[in-house]
Coordinates of C-alpha atoms and ligand atoms in Angstrom, one line a residue:
M1 CA 1.0 -13.9 -7.7
S2 CA -2.4 -14.4 -6.3
A3 CA -2.2 -17.1 -3.8
R4 CA -0.2 -20.2 -3.1
G5 CA -0.4 -22.7 -5.9
D6 CA -2.4 -20.5 -8.2
R7 CA -0.9 -20.9 -11.6
S8 CA -3.4 -18.8 -13.6
P9 CA -3.5 -15.4 -12.0
A10 CA -5.1 -13.7 -14.9
P11 CA -8.8 -13.9 -14.3
R12 CA -8.7 -13.4 -10.5
W13 CA -9.3 -9.7 -10.8
A14 CA -11.4 -9.7 -14.0
A15 CA -14.6 -8.7 -12.3
S16 CA -13.0 -6.1 -10.0
T17 CA -12.5 -2.4 -10.3
V18 CA -9.7 -0.6 -8.4
Y19 CA -10.0 3.0 -7.1
Q20 CA -6.8 5.0 -6.6
I21 CA -6.6 7.4 -3.7
Y22 CA -3.9 10.1 -3.6
P23 CA -4.1 10.7 0.1
R24 CA -2.7 14.2 0.3
S25 CA -5.5 15.4 -2.0
F26 CA -8.4 13.3 -1.1
A27 CA -10.0 14.5 2.2
D28 CA -8.5 16.5 5.0
A29 CA -10.1 15.7 8.4
N30 CA -7.8 17.7 10.7
G31 CA -7.7 21.0 8.7
D32 CA -4.0 21.2 8.1
G33 CA -4.5 21.4 4.3
F34 CA -3.3 17.9 3.6
G35 CA -5.5 14.9 3.1
D36 CA -5.3 12.3 5.8
L37 CA -6.4 8.8 6.8
R38 CA -9.3 10.0 8.9
G39 CA -10.4 12.0 5.9
I40 CA -10.5 8.8 3.9
L41 CA -12.3 7.0 6.7
G42 CA -15.0 9.6 6.4
R43 CA -15.5 8.7 2.8
V44 CA -15.4 4.9 2.8
D45 CA -19.2 4.9 2.3
Y46 CA -18.7 7.0 -0.8
L47 CA -16.4 4.4 -2.2
A48 CA -18.9 1.7 -1.3
R49 CA -21.6 3.6 -3.1
L50 CA -19.4 3.8 -6.2
G51 CA -19.1 0.1 -5.8
V52 CA -15.3 -0.4 -6.3
D53 CA -13.7 -3.6 -5.1
V54 CA -10.1 -2.5 -4.3
V55 CA -8.6 0.7 -3.0
W56 CA -5.0 1.6 -3.9
L57 CA -3.4 4.1 -1.6
S58 CA -0.6 6.2 -2.9
P59 CA 2.2 6.5 -0.3
I60 CA 1.3 7.4 3.2
Y61 CA 4.7 6.6 4.7
P62 CA 6.9 9.2 6.5
S63 CA 8.5 11.3 3.8
P64 CA 10.2 14.7 3.4
D65 CA 7.9 15.0 0.4
A66 CA 10.3 15.9 -2.4
D67 CA 8.1 13.8 -4.7
N68 CA 4.9 13.9 -2.7
G69 CA 5.6 10.7 -0.7
Y70 CA 7.3 8.7 -3.4
D71 CA 10.5 9.5 -1.5
I72 CA 10.0 7.4 1.6
S73 CA 12.1 7.9 4.8
D74 CA 10.5 5.0 6.8
Y75 CA 8.8 2.1 5.2
E76 CA 7.2 0.9 8.4
G77 CA 5.3 3.9 9.6
V78 CA 2.7 6.4 8.6
D79 CA 3.6 10.1 8.1
P80 CA 2.1 12.1 11.0
R81 CA 0.4 14.3 8.6
Y82 CA -1.6 11.4 7.4
G83 CA -2.3 10.1 10.9
S84 CA -1.1 7.0 12.8
L85 CA -0.8 3.3 12.4
A86 CA -3.9 3.0 14.5
D87 CA -5.8 5.2 12.0
F88 CA -4.4 3.0 9.3
D89 CA -5.7 -0.1 11.0
E90 CA -9.1 1.5 11.4
L91 CA -9.3 2.4 7.7
L92 CA -8.3 -1.1 6.7
A93 CA -11.0 -2.6 8.9
A94 CA -13.6 -0.1 7.6
L95 CA -12.8 -1.1 4.0
H96 CA -12.7 -4.8 4.8
A97 CA -16.1 -4.5 6.6
R98 CA -17.5 -3.1 3.4
G99 CA -16.1 -5.9 1.3
M100 CA -13.3 -3.8 -0.2
K101 CA -9.6 -4.6 -0.3
L102 CA -6.7 -2.3 0.2
I103 CA -3.4 -2.3 -1.6
M104 CA -0.4 -0.2 -0.7
D105 CA 2.1 1.6 -2.9
L106 CA 5.4 -0.2 -2.8
V107 CA 8.3 2.2 -3.7
V108 CA 11.4 0.2 -3.5
N109 CA 13.5 1.3 -6.5
H110 CA 14.6 4.1 -4.3
T111 CA 14.3 5.6 -0.8
S112 CA 14.4 9.1 0.4
D113 CA 17.8 10.5 1.0
E114 CA 16.5 11.0 4.5
H115 CA 15.9 7.3 5.1
A116 CA 18.1 5.9 7.9
W117 CA 19.6 3.4 5.4
F118 CA 20.8 6.2 3.2
A119 CA 22.1 8.3 6.1
A120 CA 24.2 5.3 7.1
S121 CA 25.3 4.7 3.5
R122 CA 26.4 8.2 3.0
S123 CA 28.2 8.5 6.4
S124 CA 31.4 6.9 5.2
R125 CA 32.9 4.8 2.4
S126 CA 33.3 1.9 4.8
D127 CA 29.8 1.9 6.3
A128 CA 28.1 -1.5 6.3
K129 CA 25.3 0.1 4.2
R130 CA 27.6 1.8 1.8
D131 CA 26.7 -0.8 -0.8
W132 CA 23.0 -0.5 -0.3
Y133 CA 23.0 2.3 -2.9
F134 CA 25.1 3.0 -6.0
W135 CA 28.2 5.0 -5.1
R136 CA 30.7 5.7 -7.8
P137 CA 33.8 7.9 -8.2
A138 CA 34.0 10.7 -10.7
R139 CA 34.8 9.7 -14.3
P140 CA 38.5 8.9 -14.6
G141 CA 40.5 12.1 -15.2
A142 CA 37.6 14.4 -14.2
T143 CA 37.5 16.6 -11.1
P144 CA 34.9 15.3 -8.7
G145 CA 31.9 17.7 -8.4
E146 CA 32.6 19.5 -11.6
R147 CA 30.1 19.6 -14.4
G148 CA 30.5 16.5 -16.7
A149 CA 32.5 14.6 -14.0
E150 CA 29.5 12.3 -13.2
P151 CA 30.3 8.6 -13.3
N152 CA 28.1 8.1 -16.4
N153 CA 26.1 10.2 -18.8
W154 CA 22.6 9.3 -17.6
G155 CA 20.0 12.0 -17.2
S156 CA 17.4 11.8 -14.4
F157 CA 13.7 11.6 -15.2
F158 CA 13.2 14.8 -13.3
S159 CA 15.8 16.9 -15.3
G160 CA 19.5 17.2 -14.7
P161 CA 22.0 14.4 -14.3
A162 CA 21.1 11.1 -12.5
W163 CA 24.1 11.5 -10.2
Q164 CA 24.6 13.7 -7.1
F165 CA 28.0 14.5 -5.8
D166 CA 28.5 14.0 -2.1
P167 CA 31.5 16.1 -1.0
A168 CA 31.8 14.4 2.4
T169 CA 32.9 11.1 0.9
G170 CA 34.0 12.4 -2.5
E171 CA 31.7 10.1 -4.5
Y172 CA 28.5 10.3 -6.4
Y173 CA 25.2 8.5 -5.8
L174 CA 22.7 7.4 -8.4
H175 CA 19.2 8.8 -8.5
V176 CA 17.1 8.1 -11.7
F177 CA 14.4 10.4 -10.2
S178 CA 15.1 13.4 -8.0
R179 CA 18.3 13.8 -6.1
K180 CA 16.2 13.3 -3.0
Q181 CA 15.5 9.7 -4.2
P182 CA 18.7 7.7 -4.3
D183 CA 18.4 4.3 -6.0
L184 CA 18.6 1.2 -3.9
N185 CA 21.2 -1.4 -5.0
W186 CA 19.2 -4.6 -5.4
E187 CA 22.4 -6.5 -6.2
N188 CA 22.9 -6.5 -2.4
A189 CA 21.1 -9.4 -0.8
D190 CA 20.7 -7.5 2.5
V191 CA 18.7 -4.8 0.7
R192 CA 16.4 -7.4 -0.8
A193 CA 15.9 -9.2 2.6
A194 CA 15.1 -5.9 4.3
I195 CA 12.5 -5.1 1.6
H196 CA 10.9 -8.5 1.9
A197 CA 10.7 -8.2 5.7
M198 CA 9.0 -4.8 5.3
M199 CA 6.5 -6.2 2.8
R200 CA 5.6 -9.1 5.1
G201 CA 5.1 -6.6 7.8
W202 CA 2.3 -4.9 5.9
L203 CA 0.8 -8.1 4.7
D204 CA 0.8 -9.4 8.3
R205 CA -1.0 -6.2 9.2
G206 CA -3.7 -7.2 6.8
V207 CA -3.2 -5.3 3.5
D208 CA -4.2 -7.1 0.4
G209 CA -1.3 -6.5 -2.0
F210 CA 0.9 -3.8 -3.6
R211 CA 1.1 -1.5 -6.5
M212 CA 4.8 -1.7 -7.3
D213 CA 6.3 1.6 -8.2
V214 CA 8.7 1.5 -11.3
I215 CA 9.3 -2.2 -10.4
N216 CA 10.9 -2.8 -13.8
M217 CA 13.8 -0.5 -12.9
I218 CA 15.1 -2.4 -9.8
S219 CA 17.8 -4.3 -11.7
K220 CA 20.5 -2.2 -13.2
D221 CA 23.4 -3.3 -15.4
A222 CA 26.1 -3.5 -12.8
A223 CA 28.6 -1.8 -15.0
L224 CA 26.4 1.3 -15.2
P225 CA 27.6 2.1 -18.7
D226 CA 27.0 5.3 -20.6
G227 CA 23.6 5.4 -22.4
P228 CA 23.0 6.4 -26.0
T229 CA 22.9 10.1 -26.8
I230 CA 20.6 12.1 -29.0
P231 CA 21.9 15.2 -30.7
G232 CA 20.8 18.3 -28.9
M233 CA 20.1 16.4 -25.7
R234 CA 22.4 17.2 -22.8
Y235 CA 22.2 13.8 -21.1
G236 CA 22.5 10.2 -22.3
I237 CA 19.6 7.8 -22.0
G238 CA 20.2 5.4 -19.2
V239 CA 16.9 3.5 -19.7
P240 CA 18.4 0.5 -21.7
H241 CA 20.7 -0.1 -18.7
F242 CA 18.1 -0.1 -16.0
V243 CA 14.6 -0.8 -17.4
G244 CA 14.0 -4.6 -17.6
G245 CA 17.5 -5.2 -16.3
P246 CA 19.4 -8.5 -16.2
R247 CA 18.3 -9.8 -12.8
L248 CA 14.7 -8.4 -12.7
Y249 CA 12.9 -11.7 -13.0
E250 CA 15.2 -13.3 -10.5
Y251 CA 14.4 -10.6 -8.0
L252 CA 10.7 -11.0 -8.6
A253 CA 10.9 -14.8 -8.2
E254 CA 12.8 -14.3 -5.0
M255 CA 10.1 -11.8 -3.8
R256 CA 7.5 -14.3 -4.6
R257 CA 9.2 -17.0 -2.6
E258 CA 10.1 -14.8 0.4
V259 CA 6.9 -12.8 0.6
F260 CA 3.8 -13.7 -1.5
A261 CA 4.0 -17.5 -1.3
R262 CA 3.8 -17.3 2.4
Y263 CA 0.2 -16.1 2.4
D264 CA -2.8 -18.1 1.6
R265 CA -5.2 -15.3 0.9
A266 CA -5.7 -13.6 -2.5
L267 CA -3.2 -10.8 -2.9
L268 CA -3.3 -8.3 -5.7
T269 CA 0.1 -7.4 -7.3
V270 CA 0.3 -4.8 -10.0
G271 CA 3.6 -3.6 -11.4
E272 CA 4.1 -0.1 -12.6
T273 CA 6.3 -0.7 -15.6
P274 CA 7.1 2.3 -17.8
L275 CA 8.1 1.4 -21.4
V276 CA 6.9 -2.2 -20.9
T277 CA 6.2 -4.2 -24.1
V278 CA 3.5 -6.8 -24.6
E279 CA 6.0 -9.6 -24.6
Q280 CA 7.5 -8.4 -21.3
A281 CA 4.0 -8.0 -19.8
R282 CA 3.2 -11.6 -20.6
R283 CA 6.4 -12.5 -18.8
F284 CA 5.7 -10.3 -15.8
C285 CA 2.3 -12.1 -15.4
D286 CA 3.7 -15.6 -15.9
P287 CA 3.8 -17.5 -12.7
E288 CA 7.2 -18.9 -13.7
H289 CA 8.7 -15.5 -14.2
G290 CA 7.3 -12.3 -12.8
G291 CA 4.3 -13.8 -11.1
L292 CA 2.5 -10.5 -10.9
D293 CA -1.3 -10.3 -11.5
M294 CA -0.9 -7.5 -14.0
V295 CA 1.2 -4.5 -15.0
F296 CA 0.5 -0.9 -16.0
S297 CA 1.6 -0.3 -19.5
F298 CA 2.1 3.3 -20.8
E299 CA 1.8 3.2 -24.6
H300 CA -1.7 4.5 -24.7
V301 CA -0.9 7.5 -22.4
M302 CA 2.0 8.3 -24.7
A303 CA -0.1 8.1 -27.9
D304 CA -0.3 11.9 -28.0
Y305 CA 3.4 12.7 -27.2
G306 CA 5.3 14.9 -29.6
A307 CA 9.0 15.3 -28.8
S308 CA 8.4 14.7 -25.1
K309 CA 5.8 14.2 -22.4
F310 CA 5.6 18.0 -22.2
D311 CA 4.8 18.3 -25.9
L312 CA 1.3 16.9 -26.2
R313 CA -0.3 16.8 -29.6
P314 CA -3.9 16.3 -30.7
L315 CA -4.8 12.7 -30.4
D316 CA -4.7 10.4 -33.5
L317 CA -7.5 8.0 -32.5
R318 CA -6.2 5.4 -34.9
K319 CA -2.9 5.3 -33.1
L320 CA -4.6 5.0 -29.7
K321 CA -6.9 2.2 -30.9
A322 CA -4.0 0.3 -32.5
I323 CA -2.2 0.4 -29.1
F324 CA -5.3 -0.9 -27.2
T325 CA -5.9 -3.6 -29.8
R326 CA -2.3 -4.8 -29.7
W327 CA -2.5 -5.0 -25.9
Q328 CA -5.9 -6.7 -25.9
E329 CA -4.8 -9.3 -28.4
G330 CA -1.3 -9.7 -27.0
L331 CA -2.7 -10.5 -23.5
A332 CA -5.7 -12.5 -24.7
D333 CA -4.2 -15.9 -23.7
A334 CA -1.7 -15.0 -21.1
G335 CA -1.2 -12.1 -18.7
W336 CA -3.8 -9.5 -17.9
N337 CA -4.3 -5.8 -18.7
S338 CA -4.6 -3.0 -16.2
L339 CA -6.9 -0.4 -17.7
Y340 CA -6.5 3.2 -16.9
W341 CA -6.7 6.8 -18.3
D342 CA -6.0 8.8 -15.1
N343 CA -3.7 8.5 -12.2
H344 CA -1.6 10.9 -10.1
D345 CA 1.0 11.1 -12.9
Q346 CA -1.3 11.9 -15.8
P347 CA -3.2 15.1 -16.8
R348 CA -6.9 14.6 -16.6
A349 CA -8.1 12.4 -19.5
V350 CA -11.4 14.3 -20.1
S351 CA -9.3 17.4 -20.9
R352 CA -6.7 15.5 -22.9
F353 CA -8.7 12.9 -24.9
G354 CA -12.2 14.2 -24.4
D355 CA -13.8 17.6 -24.5
D356 CA -13.8 19.4 -21.1
G357 CA -16.0 22.2 -22.5
V358 CA -19.6 21.7 -23.6
H359 CA -19.2 18.0 -24.0
R360 CA -17.5 17.4 -20.7
V361 CA -20.1 15.1 -19.2
R362 CA -20.7 13.2 -22.4
S363 CA -17.0 12.7 -23.2
A364 CA -16.1 11.7 -19.7
K365 CA -18.7 8.9 -19.9
L366 CA -17.4 8.0 -23.3
L367 CA -13.9 7.6 -22.0
A368 CA -15.2 5.5 -19.1
T369 CA -17.2 3.3 -21.5
A370 CA -14.4 2.7 -23.9
L371 CA -12.0 1.7 -21.2
H372 CA -14.1 -0.2 -18.7
L373 CA -15.6 -2.4 -21.5
L374 CA -12.1 -3.6 -22.5
R375 CA -10.7 -6.9 -21.1
G376 CA -8.6 -6.2 -18.0
T377 CA -9.0 -4.7 -14.6
P378 CA -10.0 -1.0 -14.7
Y379 CA -8.5 1.6 -12.4
V380 CA -10.4 4.8 -11.4
Y381 CA -8.4 7.7 -10.2
Q382 CA -10.0 10.0 -7.6
G383 CA -12.1 12.6 -9.2
E384 CA -12.3 10.9 -12.6
E385 CA -15.7 9.6 -11.6
L386 CA -16.8 13.3 -11.2
G387 CA -15.4 14.3 -14.6
M388 CA -12.7 16.4 -13.0
T389 CA -10.7 18.4 -15.5
N390 CA -7.2 19.9 -15.9
V391 CA -6.5 23.1 -14.2
R392 CA -5.8 26.5 -15.9
F393 CA -2.8 27.3 -13.7
A394 CA -2.3 31.0 -13.7
A395 CA 1.4 31.0 -13.1
L396 CA 4.4 28.7 -12.9
G397 CA 4.5 29.4 -9.2
D398 CA 1.1 27.7 -8.8
L399 CA 2.8 24.3 -9.7
R400 CA 4.0 22.1 -6.9
D401 CA 5.3 19.0 -8.7
V402 CA 9.0 18.4 -8.6
E403 CA 9.0 17.1 -12.2
S404 CA 7.1 20.1 -13.5
R405 CA 9.1 22.7 -11.6
N406 CA 12.5 21.1 -12.6
F407 CA 11.3 21.0 -16.2
A408 CA 10.3 24.7 -16.2
E409 CA 13.5 25.7 -14.5
E410 CA 15.7 23.8 -17.0
A411 CA 13.7 24.9 -20.0
I412 CA 13.7 28.6 -19.0
A413 CA 17.4 28.5 -18.2
A414 CA 18.0 27.1 -21.7
G415 CA 16.1 30.1 -23.2
A416 CA 12.5 29.0 -23.5
D417 CA 9.7 31.6 -23.2
P418 CA 8.1 31.2 -19.7
E419 CA 4.6 31.7 -21.1
A420 CA 5.2 28.8 -23.6
V421 CA 6.5 26.6 -20.8
L422 CA 3.4 27.4 -18.7
A423 CA 1.2 26.5 -21.7
Q424 CA 3.0 23.2 -21.9
L425 CA 2.6 22.5 -18.2
R426 CA -1.1 23.4 -18.3
A427 CA -1.6 20.5 -20.7
A428 CA 0.9 18.1 -19.3
S429 CA 1.8 18.7 -15.7
R430 CA 1.1 16.0 -13.1
D431 CA -0.4 18.7 -10.9
N432 CA -3.5 18.6 -13.1
A433 CA -4.4 15.3 -11.3
R434 CA -3.2 16.4 -7.9
T435 CA -5.5 19.3 -7.0
P436 CA -8.0 18.4 -4.2
M437 CA -10.9 16.1 -4.6
Q438 CA -14.0 18.2 -5.2
W439 CA -16.6 17.0 -2.7
D440 CA -19.1 19.8 -2.7
A441 CA -19.7 23.5 -3.5
S442 CA -18.5 24.7 0.0
P443 CA -15.1 26.6 0.3
N444 CA -12.1 24.5 -0.8
A445 CA -14.6 22.1 -2.4
G446 CA -15.2 20.5 1.0
F447 CA -11.7 19.0 0.9
S448 CA -10.3 21.0 3.8
R449 CA -11.3 23.7 6.3
G450 CA -7.7 24.9 6.3
S451 CA -5.6 26.1 3.4
P452 CA -5.0 23.3 0.8
W453 CA -1.4 22.5 0.0
I454 CA -2.3 23.1 -3.7
A455 CA -5.2 25.3 -4.9
V456 CA -8.5 23.7 -5.6
N457 CA -9.7 23.8 -9.2
P458 CA -12.0 26.8 -9.4
N459 CA -14.6 24.7 -11.3
Y460 CA -15.5 22.8 -8.0
R461 CA -18.8 24.7 -7.6
E462 CA -20.1 23.0 -10.7
I463 CA -18.1 19.7 -10.6
N464 CA -18.3 18.0 -7.3
A465 CA -19.3 14.7 -5.7
A466 CA -22.4 16.1 -4.0
A467 CA -23.7 17.3 -7.4
V468 CA -23.0 14.1 -9.3
E469 CA -24.3 11.8 -6.6
A470 CA -27.6 13.7 -6.7
D471 CA -27.9 13.5 -10.5
P472 CA -28.8 10.0 -11.8
D473 CA -27.5 11.0 -15.2
S474 CA -24.1 12.0 -14.0
V475 CA -20.6 10.8 -14.8
F476 CA -20.5 9.2 -11.3
H477 CA -23.6 7.1 -11.9
H478 CA -22.2 6.1 -15.3
Y479 CA -19.0 4.8 -13.6
R480 CA -21.1 3.1 -10.9
R481 CA -23.0 1.3 -13.7
L482 CA -19.8 0.2 -15.4
V483 CA -18.4 -1.1 -12.1
A484 CA -21.6 -3.1 -11.5
L485 CA -21.8 -4.4 -15.0
R486 CA -18.2 -5.8 -14.8
R487 CA -19.2 -7.6 -11.6
S488 CA -22.5 -9.0 -12.9
D489 CA -21.7 -9.7 -16.6
P490 CA -19.1 -12.3 -17.5
V491 CA -18.9 -11.0 -21.0
V492 CA -17.5 -7.7 -19.6
A493 CA -15.1 -9.5 -17.3
L494 CA -13.9 -12.2 -19.6
G495 CA -15.3 -11.9 -23.1
A496 CA -12.9 -12.0 -26.1
Y497 CA -12.1 -8.7 -27.7
R498 CA -12.2 -7.9 -31.4
E499 CA -11.7 -4.4 -32.9
L500 CA -14.0 -3.6 -35.9
L501 CA -13.0 -0.3 -37.5
P502 CA -9.3 0.2 -37.0
D503 CA -9.0 2.8 -39.8
D504 CA -11.8 5.0 -38.6
E505 CA -10.5 8.3 -37.4
R506 CA -13.4 9.0 -35.0
V507 CA -15.1 5.8 -34.0
F508 CA -13.7 3.2 -31.7
A509 CA -15.8 0.0 -32.2
F510 CA -15.2 -3.4 -30.7
T511 CA -17.0 -6.5 -29.7
R512 CA -16.7 -8.7 -26.6
T513 CA -17.9 -12.2 -26.9
R514 CA -18.2 -15.2 -24.7
G515 CA -20.2 -18.2 -25.8
A516 CA -23.5 -17.0 -27.2
E517 CA -23.2 -13.7 -25.4
A518 CA -21.9 -10.6 -27.2
L519 CA -21.5 -6.9 -26.6
L520 CA -21.0 -4.3 -29.3
V521 CA -19.3 -1.1 -28.1
L522 CA -19.4 2.0 -30.2
C523 CA -17.6 5.2 -29.2
N524 CA -17.6 8.4 -31.2
F525 CA -14.5 10.3 -30.1
S526 CA -15.6 13.6 -31.7
G527 CA -18.0 16.4 -31.2
A528 CA -19.6 15.8 -34.6
E529 CA -22.0 13.0 -35.8
A530 CA -20.2 10.0 -37.1
L531 CA -21.2 6.9 -39.0
A532 CA -20.0 3.7 -37.3
A533 CA -19.9 1.4 -40.4
V534 CA -19.6 -1.8 -38.6
P535 CA -19.9 -5.1 -40.5
R536 CA -23.3 -6.8 -40.3
A537 CA -24.8 -3.8 -38.4
R538 CA -28.3 -5.2 -39.1
D539 CA -27.5 -8.2 -36.9
W540 CA -27.6 -5.7 -34.0
A541 CA -30.8 -4.0 -34.9
A542 CA -32.8 -5.7 -32.2
A543 CA -30.0 -5.7 -29.6
A544 CA -30.7 -4.2 -26.1
V545 CA -28.8 -1.1 -24.9
A546 CA -26.6 -2.3 -22.0
L547 CA -25.3 1.1 -21.3
S548 CA -25.2 4.5 -23.1
N549 CA -24.5 8.1 -22.5
Y550 CA -27.6 9.1 -24.5
A551 CA -31.2 8.1 -24.1
G552 CA -32.0 5.3 -26.5
A553 CA -30.0 3.4 -29.1
P554 CA -28.3 5.1 -31.9
A555 CA -30.2 5.3 -35.2
M556 CA -29.4 2.7 -37.8
A557 CA -28.3 4.2 -41.1
D558 CA -27.3 2.7 -44.4
G559 CA -24.2 0.7 -43.6
G560 CA -24.1 1.2 -39.9
F561 CA -25.1 3.3 -36.9
R562 CA -25.3 7.0 -36.8
L563 CA -23.6 8.1 -33.6
R564 CA -24.3 11.5 -32.0
P565 CA -21.5 13.7 -30.7
W566 CA -19.3 11.8 -28.1
E567 CA -21.9 9.0 -28.1
A568 CA -20.8 5.8 -26.4
V569 CA -23.1 2.9 -26.4
A570 CA -22.9 -0.8 -25.5
L571 CA -25.4 -3.1 -27.2
R572 CA -26.0 -6.6 -25.9
R573 CA -27.1 -9.6 -27.9
Ligands
NOJ1 C1 6.2 6.6 -10.4 C2 5.2 7.3 -9.5 O1 3.9 7.0 -10.0 C3 5.5 8.8 -9.6 O2 4.6 9.6 -9.0 C4 6.9 9.0 -9.0 O3 7.3 10.3 -9.2 C5 7.9 8.0 -9.6 N1 7.5 6.7 -9.8 C6 9.1 7.9 -8.7 O4 8.8 7.2 -7.5

């Protein structure tokens, strides 16, 4: 929902680019090894130079940090490691003064187990907040606390069962993420009212909206039935019973009434919605249903999954393109796309879909071009604009992420070779995205004068913000141009999308058109020359180069354009 009475939220953010900050890894002003708000304050001019319109802050609330702040113990405060509410107000004012908006991470599927609500809830079966979470007895006939006695068969996203036994009251609580993240029971109207009040508190403070963590999981099938099982897998799949649950749209409609509709200014709402389909996305964005501005879909970042997210395979470009095209076409007349490669949950795209060796710079620019010239609102994750890469973690002990560590522990306990597990995590761990932002070539990449909470990627001497800002031909300046182009050129913001070569294994080619204006985007996703055999190529012979990662337009050849390795070019007519 954008503002009161606005029934067509889609284009509101069409010309905007969002920048995601993962505060603990962005900039550390006080030298404790963790990024903080004053660190961000020191870098707002950097963000202004990049030109982004909106900043999304990953969680800064008090948290015991089981999941790096996605386990919140107080929704209304700022964790002292990040600073104070006064620092927050200063940061918000500094962004607003530069014409940027700020959206907060809203993590309300679950709290921390150290939140006062949960402490009350677990204190006794008769506590007034008992029903704020999902408490259930052991399976009938089973001995509480014993393996297999959990109330249902669901596995958690972070390995192990989705239930934790609490001996004090003899019942289990549900946690679809770590056991330190108990799920809130949205069936309870008091829970919803408390969340609405908290949201209004942040909006009254002046924030400009929310990125809503796993918002499509807040409604669970109240019976919490067993999920389907897969041979060889220890736990059942709970997803059908809690993703897109029965009361989800009712909860979102209520949130719109109780929160967003009370504000006159433009608010940005983006739902994080794992496993969302195009149909559901249209509904999420429909003012009559979800009322969100846009949602994050996941299909494109699952295009290279083998058996699981820890089994990444070489990318089949045709599959990736088909996914983009289905989403572009599916949201052409309703809803709106969020466009992203990187975030704090994904390994670095340049290592995954590009070439982080000799073609790093070129392929990072190609990925940026292919994504930012689609229809939707692009998201840039800190460091992506430098061409930051995955990390060659030396040992499992170098990993910090709860998901990665639990995965390794469970896999090794089940007999996997630790070296093989390390290789999987080098490619797939979320920690690839979480190492400190590389500001310059000084110790710790200029991130901290203390000891960083996770080691800096050793390639910071070559890849850093100071270097890319000084180089007009860098990945940074390419991103800057894309951000500017989206703002200045309505064909980028709003033009209709058409894919040209769906069967080509190496070239992603599409047009964007609006009235008489047209862009042709050609991207060679390979380190070899490729012929882009687009129909009526000659029509583009005199077109101007709007943006390229090479000097000059690609050569015309019989039947198309001859693209150089990792060439990405946008032609304008
Ligand atoms: C999605 C967040 O992006 C991720 O980092 C987190 O672990 C889960 N939700 C649980 O909050």
